[in-house]
Amino acid sequence: MIRNALGSLLGLIGAAAAVWSPFRAWYGYRQGRDYRIEELFSGAGITDDRASLFGSILLPFLFAALLTLVAVVLRSRLLMGLAGVVVLGFAVLWMVRQGQAAGSLSVGGDGQGLGDGLANAFGGGALLLLGAAVMSGRPSRRRRTDAPAAPDEAPYGTPYPPAHQDPAPYAQAPQDPPRAYPPTHQDPGEAHPPEPSGPSGPSGPTGPTGWGPRPPRDQQP
């Protein structure tokens, strides 16, 4: 984002300098807007005829400025670089044709050599190329592929399966039903059934189902 902003700023400054250059002196006291655009491509070369405003060398520079605006909007490095090539190309072509017409080119401070208008054109073209180099351009869109995702990669938007799943629990073997164990052996002296009460009381004679008095332990058979 910062690179695009900086590159766009450099490109706009370069385009402004290129458009302003035809209104400055290019050679001697003659401004760039006085040179006709067709003289750069004709066999007669540069003449002393004056050109109209939109029929002069200003036209390709306006086209370069338009390319710069489109490049800033679209964040296109290609269009920005193309604008710089257009400006530098026409500036170099003018120098070639002017050198053929004048026999030589000189740089002087007395107004008889190359002027600052040509310097503005070269500077503007260089800024346009620099802006194209600084810009990062538009982000490229990711190509969508129909290839299945890798086993360890889940598609976007789908949750990942758990890392480890416990296996199905083993079937438990059927357990035997609880067995009824017989009561443990008890000492005859610890628990006795209650003595039935008869007509003569606990110590009297009992019936056939009753319990008699317990003889002493040493007299038991």
PDB file of C-alpha atoms in Angstrom:
ATOM      1  CA  MET A   1       0.000   0.000   0.000  1.00  0.00           C
ATOM      2  CA  ILE A   2       2.776   2.428   0.900  1.00  0.00           C
ATOM      3  CA  ARG A   3       4.766   1.503  -2.189  1.00  0.00           C
ATOM      4  CA  ASN A   4       1.769   2.098  -4.430  1.00  0.00           C
ATOM      5  CA  ALA A   5       1.134   5.498  -2.839  1.00  0.00           C
ATOM      6  CA  LEU A   6       4.778   6.546  -3.177  1.00  0.00           C
ATOM      7  CA  GLY A   7       5.008   5.291  -6.747  1.00  0.00           C
ATOM      8  CA  SER A   8       1.787   7.079  -7.691  1.00  0.00           C
ATOM      9  CA  LEU A   9       3.091  10.322  -6.199  1.00  0.00           C
ATOM     10  CA  LEU A  10       6.330  10.076  -8.170  1.00  0.00           C
ATOM     11  CA  GLY A  11       4.397   9.291 -11.345  1.00  0.00           C
ATOM     12  CA  LEU A  12       2.061  12.264 -10.939  1.00  0.00           C
ATOM     13  CA  ILE A  13       4.996  14.619 -10.365  1.00  0.00           C
ATOM     14  CA  GLY A  14       6.730  13.212 -13.428  1.00  0.00           C
ATOM     15  CA  ALA A  15       3.615  13.600 -15.585  1.00  0.00           C
ATOM     16  CA  ALA A  16       3.162  17.204 -14.422  1.00  0.00           C
ATOM     17  CA  ALA A  17       6.797  18.001 -15.278  1.00  0.00           C
ATOM     18  CA  ALA A  18       6.421  16.414 -18.724  1.00  0.00           C
ATOM     19  CA  VAL A  19       3.245  18.373 -19.527  1.00  0.00           C
ATOM     20  CA  TRP A  20       4.820  21.602 -18.304  1.00  0.00           C
ATOM     21  CA  SER A  21       8.005  21.120 -20.339  1.00  0.00           C
ATOM     22  CA  PRO A  22       6.574  22.217 -23.758  1.00  0.00           C
ATOM     23  CA  PHE A  23       5.821  25.623 -22.239  1.00  0.00           C
ATOM     24  CA  ARG A  24       9.494  26.142 -21.495  1.00  0.00           C
ATOM     25  CA  ALA A  25      12.388  26.828 -23.877  1.00  0.00           C
ATOM     26  CA  TRP A  26      13.763  23.722 -25.589  1.00  0.00           C
ATOM     27  CA  TYR A  27      16.385  25.141 -27.866  1.00  0.00           C
ATOM     28  CA  GLY A  28      17.370  28.783 -27.870  1.00  0.00           C
ATOM     29  CA  TYR A  29      14.318  30.879 -27.096  1.00  0.00           C
ATOM     30  CA  ARG A  30      11.961  28.544 -28.886  1.00  0.00           C
ATOM     31  CA  GLN A  31       9.475  26.717 -26.693  1.00  0.00           C
ATOM     32  CA  GLY A  32       8.528  23.093 -27.095  1.00  0.00           C
ATOM     33  CA  ARG A  33       4.952  23.898 -28.138  1.00  0.00           C
ATOM     34  CA  ASP A  34       6.339  25.639 -31.237  1.00  0.00           C
ATOM     35  CA  TYR A  35       7.591  22.365 -32.721  1.00  0.00           C
ATOM     36  CA  ARG A  36       5.100  20.466 -34.836  1.00  0.00           C
ATOM     37  CA  ILE A  37       4.670  16.817 -34.051  1.00  0.00           C
ATOM     38  CA  GLU A  38       4.816  15.729 -37.706  1.00  0.00           C
ATOM     39  CA  GLU A  39       8.249  17.320 -38.117  1.00  0.00           C
ATOM     40  CA  LEU A  40       9.693  14.621 -35.896  1.00  0.00           C
ATOM     41  CA  PHE A  41       8.702  11.949 -38.442  1.00  0.00           C
ATOM     42  CA  SER A  42       9.069  13.818 -41.766  1.00  0.00           C
ATOM     43  CA  GLY A  43      12.109  13.774 -43.994  1.00  0.00           C
ATOM     44  CA  ALA A  44      12.325  17.588 -44.010  1.00  0.00           C
ATOM     45  CA  GLY A  45      13.042  17.627 -40.314  1.00  0.00           C
ATOM     46  CA  ILE A  46      12.463  20.565 -38.015  1.00  0.00           C
ATOM     47  CA  THR A  47      11.583  23.866 -39.684  1.00  0.00           C
ATOM     48  CA  ASP A  48      10.856  27.356 -38.446  1.00  0.00           C
ATOM     49  CA  ASP A  49       7.106  26.940 -38.854  1.00  0.00           C
ATOM     50  CA  ARG A  50       5.097  27.408 -35.714  1.00  0.00           C
ATOM     51  CA  ALA A  51       2.698  24.687 -34.599  1.00  0.00           C
ATOM     52  CA  SER A  52      -0.726  24.795 -33.019  1.00  0.00           C
ATOM     53  CA  LEU A  53      -1.019  23.918 -29.361  1.00  0.00           C
ATOM     54  CA  PHE A  54      -2.486  20.441 -29.782  1.00  0.00           C
ATOM     55  CA  GLY A  55      -0.477  19.773 -32.938  1.00  0.00           C
ATOM     56  CA  SER A  56       2.824  20.310 -31.173  1.00  0.00           C
ATOM     57  CA  ILE A  57       5.031  18.079 -29.073  1.00  0.00           C
ATOM     58  CA  LEU A  58       2.614  18.707 -26.239  1.00  0.00           C
ATOM     59  CA  LEU A  59       0.271  16.022 -27.641  1.00  0.00           C
ATOM     60  CA  PRO A  60       2.371  12.926 -26.778  1.00  0.00           C
ATOM     61  CA  PHE A  61       3.054  14.346 -23.332  1.00  0.00           C
ATOM     62  CA  LEU A  62      -0.666  14.762 -22.700  1.00  0.00           C
ATOM     63  CA  PHE A  63      -1.130  11.153 -23.762  1.00  0.00           C
ATOM     64  CA  ALA A  64       1.585  10.124 -21.274  1.00  0.00           C
ATOM     65  CA  ALA A  65      -0.182  12.086 -18.521  1.00  0.00           C
ATOM     66  CA  LEU A  66      -3.431  10.253 -19.328  1.00  0.00           C
ATOM     67  CA  LEU A  67      -1.638   6.910 -19.084  1.00  0.00           C
ATOM     68  CA  THR A  68      -0.274   7.997 -15.712  1.00  0.00           C
ATOM     69  CA  LEU A  69      -3.736   8.762 -14.352  1.00  0.00           C
ATOM     70  CA  VAL A  70      -5.044   5.387 -15.509  1.00  0.00           C
ATOM     71  CA  ALA A  71      -2.011   3.679 -13.984  1.00  0.00           C
ATOM     72  CA  VAL A  72      -2.640   5.352 -10.635  1.00  0.00           C
ATOM     73  CA  VAL A  73      -6.293   4.307 -10.615  1.00  0.00           C
ATOM     74  CA  LEU A  74      -5.562   0.718 -11.658  1.00  0.00           C
ATOM     75  CA  ARG A  75      -2.281   0.520  -9.727  1.00  0.00           C
ATOM     76  CA  SER A  76      -0.623  -0.656 -12.931  1.00  0.00           C
ATOM     77  CA  ARG A  77       3.134  -0.637 -13.126  1.00  0.00           C
ATOM     78  CA  LEU A  78       3.012  -1.416 -16.845  1.00  0.00           C
ATOM     79  CA  LEU A  79       1.029   1.685 -17.765  1.00  0.00           C
ATOM     80  CA  MET A  80       3.209   3.863 -15.548  1.00  0.00           C
ATOM     81  CA  GLY A  81       6.346   2.577 -17.216  1.00  0.00           C
ATOM     82  CA  LEU A  82       4.794   2.997 -20.662  1.00  0.00           C
ATOM     83  CA  ALA A  83       4.084   6.662 -19.906  1.00  0.00           C
ATOM     84  CA  GLY A  84       7.723   7.181 -18.978  1.00  0.00           C
ATOM     85  CA  VAL A  85       8.899   5.489 -22.176  1.00  0.00           C
ATOM     86  CA  VAL A  86       6.641   7.757 -24.257  1.00  0.00           C
ATOM     87  CA  VAL A  87       8.028  10.923 -22.665  1.00  0.00           C
ATOM     88  CA  LEU A  88      11.659   9.872 -22.907  1.00  0.00           C
ATOM     89  CA  GLY A  89      11.190   8.517 -26.438  1.00  0.00           C
ATOM     90  CA  PHE A  90       9.798  11.763 -27.848  1.00  0.00           C
ATOM     91  CA  ALA A  91      12.423  13.813 -26.012  1.00  0.00           C
ATOM     92  CA  VAL A  92      15.229  11.737 -27.518  1.00  0.00           C
ATOM     93  CA  LEU A  93      13.582  11.815 -30.963  1.00  0.00           C
ATOM     94  CA  TRP A  94      13.370  15.609 -30.795  1.00  0.00           C
ATOM     95  CA  MET A  95      17.048  15.836 -29.905  1.00  0.00           C
ATOM     96  CA  VAL A  96      17.955  13.696 -32.909  1.00  0.00           C
ATOM     97  CA  ARG A  97      15.887  15.792 -35.318  1.00  0.00           C
ATOM     98  CA  GLN A  98      17.073  19.080 -33.841  1.00  0.00           C
ATOM     99  CA  GLY A  99      20.679  17.987 -34.109  1.00  0.00           C
ATOM    100  CA  GLN A 100      20.137  17.130 -37.754  1.00  0.00           C
ATOM    101  CA  ALA A 101      18.580  20.549 -38.398  1.00  0.00           C
ATOM    102  CA  ALA A 102      21.122  22.620 -36.453  1.00  0.00           C
ATOM    103  CA  GLY A 103      24.149  20.505 -37.296  1.00  0.00           C
ATOM    104  CA  SER A 104      25.085  20.239 -33.599  1.00  0.00           C
ATOM    105  CA  LEU A 105      23.630  20.611 -30.155  1.00  0.00           C
ATOM    106  CA  SER A 106      25.088  22.796 -27.472  1.00  0.00           C
ATOM    107  CA  VAL A 107      24.251  23.719 -23.902  1.00  0.00           C
ATOM    108  CA  GLY A 108      24.735  27.405 -23.143  1.00  0.00           C
ATOM    109  CA  GLY A 109      23.486  29.970 -20.698  1.00  0.00           C
ATOM    110  CA  ASP A 110      23.069  32.671 -23.319  1.00  0.00           C
ATOM    111  CA  GLY A 111      19.838  31.165 -24.673  1.00  0.00           C
ATOM    112  CA  GLN A 112      21.481  29.656 -27.754  1.00  0.00           C
ATOM    113  CA  GLY A 113      21.588  26.029 -26.627  1.00  0.00           C
ATOM    114  CA  LEU A 114      19.356  23.398 -25.014  1.00  0.00           C
ATOM    115  CA  GLY A 115      16.844  24.900 -22.620  1.00  0.00           C
ATOM    116  CA  ASP A 116      15.304  23.826 -19.343  1.00  0.00           C
ATOM    117  CA  GLY A 117      12.160  22.579 -21.104  1.00  0.00           C
ATOM    118  CA  LEU A 118      14.069  19.570 -22.410  1.00  0.00           C
ATOM    119  CA  ALA A 119      15.477  18.977 -18.931  1.00  0.00           C
ATOM    120  CA  ASN A 120      11.950  18.971 -17.518  1.00  0.00           C
ATOM    121  CA  ALA A 121      10.924  16.382 -20.119  1.00  0.00           C
ATOM    122  CA  PHE A 122      13.816  14.072 -19.224  1.00  0.00           C
ATOM    123  CA  GLY A 123      13.210  14.549 -15.531  1.00  0.00           C
ATOM    124  CA  GLY A 124       9.505  13.808 -15.893  1.00  0.00           C
ATOM    125  CA  GLY A 125      10.190  10.629 -17.857  1.00  0.00           C
ATOM    126  CA  ALA A 126      12.731   9.468 -15.284  1.00  0.00           C
ATOM    127  CA  LEU A 127      10.244  10.050 -12.449  1.00  0.00           C
ATOM    128  CA  LEU A 128       7.625   8.038 -14.298  1.00  0.00           C
ATOM    129  CA  LEU A 129       9.978   5.080 -14.661  1.00  0.00           C
ATOM    130  CA  LEU A 130      11.028   5.409 -11.033  1.00  0.00           C
ATOM    131  CA  GLY A 131       7.404   5.463  -9.934  1.00  0.00           C
ATOM    132  CA  ALA A 132       6.727   2.301 -11.937  1.00  0.00           C
ATOM    133  CA  ALA A 133       9.691   0.608 -10.250  1.00  0.00           C
ATOM    134  CA  VAL A 134       8.558   1.635  -6.757  1.00  0.00           C
ATOM    135  CA  MET A 135       4.938   0.537  -7.169  1.00  0.00           C
ATOM    136  CA  SER A 136       4.055  -2.961  -6.034  1.00  0.00           C
ATOM    137  CA  GLY A 137       1.087  -3.257  -8.389  1.00  0.00           C
ATOM    138  CA  ARG A 138      -2.205  -4.997  -7.784  1.00  0.00           C
ATOM    139  CA  PRO A 139      -2.225  -8.191  -5.709  1.00  0.00           C
ATOM    140  CA  SER A 140      -2.549 -11.288  -7.841  1.00  0.00           C
ATOM    141  CA  ARG A 141      -5.655 -13.391  -7.360  1.00  0.00           C
ATOM    142  CA  ARG A 142      -5.164 -16.915  -6.164  1.00  0.00           C
ATOM    143  CA  ARG A 143      -6.018 -19.511  -8.709  1.00  0.00           C
ATOM    144  CA  ARG A 144      -8.637 -21.933  -7.575  1.00  0.00           C
ATOM    145  CA  THR A 145      -7.862 -25.567  -8.245  1.00  0.00           C
ATOM    146  CA  ASP A 146     -10.236 -28.504  -8.108  1.00  0.00           C
ATOM    147  CA  ALA A 147      -7.579 -30.834  -6.747  1.00  0.00           C
ATOM    148  CA  PRO A 148      -8.626 -32.580  -3.533  1.00  0.00           C
ATOM    149  CA  ALA A 149      -7.074 -31.357  -0.354  1.00  0.00           C
ATOM    150  CA  ALA A 150      -4.247 -33.287   1.200  1.00  0.00           C
ATOM    151  CA  PRO A 151      -5.147 -35.718   3.986  1.00  0.00           C
ATOM    152  CA  ASP A 152      -3.549 -33.494   6.595  1.00  0.00           C
ATOM    153  CA  GLU A 153      -5.125 -30.335   5.188  1.00  0.00           C
ATOM    154  CA  ALA A 154      -8.802 -29.599   5.544  1.00  0.00           C
ATOM    155  CA  PRO A 155     -10.578 -27.347   3.009  1.00  0.00           C
ATOM    156  CA  TYR A 156     -11.181 -23.775   3.997  1.00  0.00           C
ATOM    157  CA  GLY A 157     -14.211 -23.403   6.228  1.00  0.00           C
ATOM    158  CA  THR A 158     -14.419 -27.034   7.387  1.00  0.00           C
ATOM    159  CA  PRO A 159     -13.412 -27.988  10.931  1.00  0.00           C
ATOM    160  CA  TYR A 160     -10.528 -30.321  11.429  1.00  0.00           C
ATOM    161  CA  PRO A 161     -11.364 -33.808  12.766  1.00  0.00           C
ATOM    162  CA  PRO A 162     -10.153 -34.645  16.281  1.00  0.00           C
ATOM    163  CA  ALA A 163      -6.513 -35.544  16.436  1.00  0.00           C
ATOM    164  CA  HIS A 164      -7.170 -38.893  18.152  1.00  0.00           C
ATOM    165  CA  GLN A 165     -10.305 -40.936  18.398  1.00  0.00           C
ATOM    166  CA  ASP A 166     -10.674 -43.751  20.911  1.00  0.00           C
ATOM    167  CA  PRO A 167     -11.512 -47.106  19.332  1.00  0.00           C
ATOM    168  CA  ALA A 168     -14.889 -48.645  19.934  1.00  0.00           C
ATOM    169  CA  PRO A 169     -15.088 -50.088  23.416  1.00  0.00           C
ATOM    170  CA  TYR A 170     -14.654 -53.806  23.602  1.00  0.00           C
ATOM    171  CA  ALA A 171     -17.759 -55.882  24.271  1.00  0.00           C
ATOM    172  CA  GLN A 172     -17.809 -56.883  27.869  1.00  0.00           C
ATOM    173  CA  ALA A 173     -18.053 -60.583  28.592  1.00  0.00           C
ATOM    174  CA  PRO A 174     -21.303 -61.635  30.259  1.00  0.00           C
ATOM    175  CA  GLN A 175     -20.922 -61.872  33.960  1.00  0.00           C
ATOM    176  CA  ASP A 176     -22.258 -64.806  35.963  1.00  0.00           C
ATOM    177  CA  PRO A 177     -25.196 -64.008  38.196  1.00  0.00           C
ATOM    178  CA  PRO A 178     -24.330 -63.653  41.847  1.00  0.00           C
ATOM    179  CA  ARG A 179     -24.383 -66.950  43.625  1.00  0.00           C
ATOM    180  CA  ALA A 180     -26.188 -67.503  46.936  1.00  0.00           C
ATOM    181  CA  TYR A 181     -23.566 -68.730  49.307  1.00  0.00           C
ATOM    182  CA  PRO A 182     -24.721 -70.817  52.337  1.00  0.00           C
ATOM    183  CA  PRO A 183     -24.414 -69.150  55.671  1.00  0.00           C
ATOM    184  CA  THR A 184     -21.193 -69.699  57.492  1.00  0.00           C
ATOM    185  CA  HIS A 185     -20.992 -72.216  60.350  1.00  0.00           C
ATOM    186  CA  GLN A 186     -21.972 -70.759  63.640  1.00  0.00           C
ATOM    187  CA  ASP A 187     -20.922 -71.941  67.033  1.00  0.00           C
ATOM    188  CA  PRO A 188     -23.796 -73.675  68.809  1.00  0.00           C
ATOM    189  CA  GLY A 189     -23.005 -71.710  71.894  1.00  0.00           C
ATOM    190  CA  GLU A 190     -23.350 -68.330  70.258  1.00  0.00           C
ATOM    191  CA  ALA A 191     -26.915 -68.440  69.032  1.00  0.00           C
ATOM    192  CA  HIS A 192     -29.819 -70.628  70.122  1.00  0.00           C
ATOM    193  CA  PRO A 193     -33.375 -70.636  68.979  1.00  0.00           C
ATOM    194  CA  PRO A 194     -35.812 -69.295  71.502  1.00  0.00           C
ATOM    195  CA  GLU A 195     -37.152 -71.821  73.981  1.00  0.00           C
ATOM    196  CA  PRO A 196     -40.836 -72.337  73.592  1.00  0.00           C
ATOM    197  CA  SER A 197     -42.850 -71.608  76.603  1.00  0.00           C
ATOM    198  CA  GLY A 198     -44.921 -74.528  77.689  1.00  0.00           C
ATOM    199  CA  PRO A 199     -47.333 -75.142  80.534  1.00  0.00           C
ATOM    200  CA  SER A 200     -44.506 -75.684  82.987  1.00  0.00           C
ATOM    201  CA  GLY A 201     -42.363 -72.691  81.790  1.00  0.00           C
ATOM    202  CA  PRO A 202     -38.998 -72.754  80.253  1.00  0.00           C
ATOM    203  CA  SER A 203     -37.619 -75.387  82.609  1.00  0.00           C
ATOM    204  CA  GLY A 204     -40.627 -77.726  82.622  1.00  0.00           C
ATOM    205  CA  PRO A 205     -41.363 -80.614  80.347  1.00  0.00           C
ATOM    206  CA  THR A 206     -41.884 -79.832  76.699  1.00  0.00           C
ATOM    207  CA  GLY A 207     -43.769 -81.428  73.930  1.00  0.00           C
ATOM    208  CA  PRO A 208     -42.356 -83.458  71.166  1.00  0.00           C
ATOM    209  CA  THR A 209     -41.202 -80.337  69.344  1.00  0.00           C
ATOM    210  CA  GLY A 210     -39.932 -78.368  72.268  1.00  0.00           C
ATOM    211  CA  TRP A 211     -36.467 -77.944  73.567  1.00  0.00           C
ATOM    212  CA  GLY A 212     -35.515 -79.421  76.870  1.00  0.00           C
ATOM    213  CA  PRO A 213     -33.169 -78.012  79.404  1.00  0.00           C
ATOM    214  CA  ARG A 214     -29.617 -77.994  78.116  1.00  0.00           C
ATOM    215  CA  PRO A 215     -27.349 -80.390  80.056  1.00  0.00           C
ATOM    216  CA  PRO A 216     -23.969 -79.221  81.108  1.00  0.00           C
ATOM    217  CA  ARG A 217     -21.173 -79.242  78.496  1.00  0.00           C
ATOM    218  CA  ASP A 218     -19.197 -82.006  80.307  1.00  0.00           C
ATOM    219  CA  GLN A 219     -22.176 -84.383  80.331  1.00  0.00           C
ATOM    220  CA  GLN A 220     -22.911 -84.196  76.620  1.00  0.00           C
ATOM    221  CA  PRO A 221     -22.236 -87.518  74.810  1.00  0.00           C
TER     222      PRO A 221
END
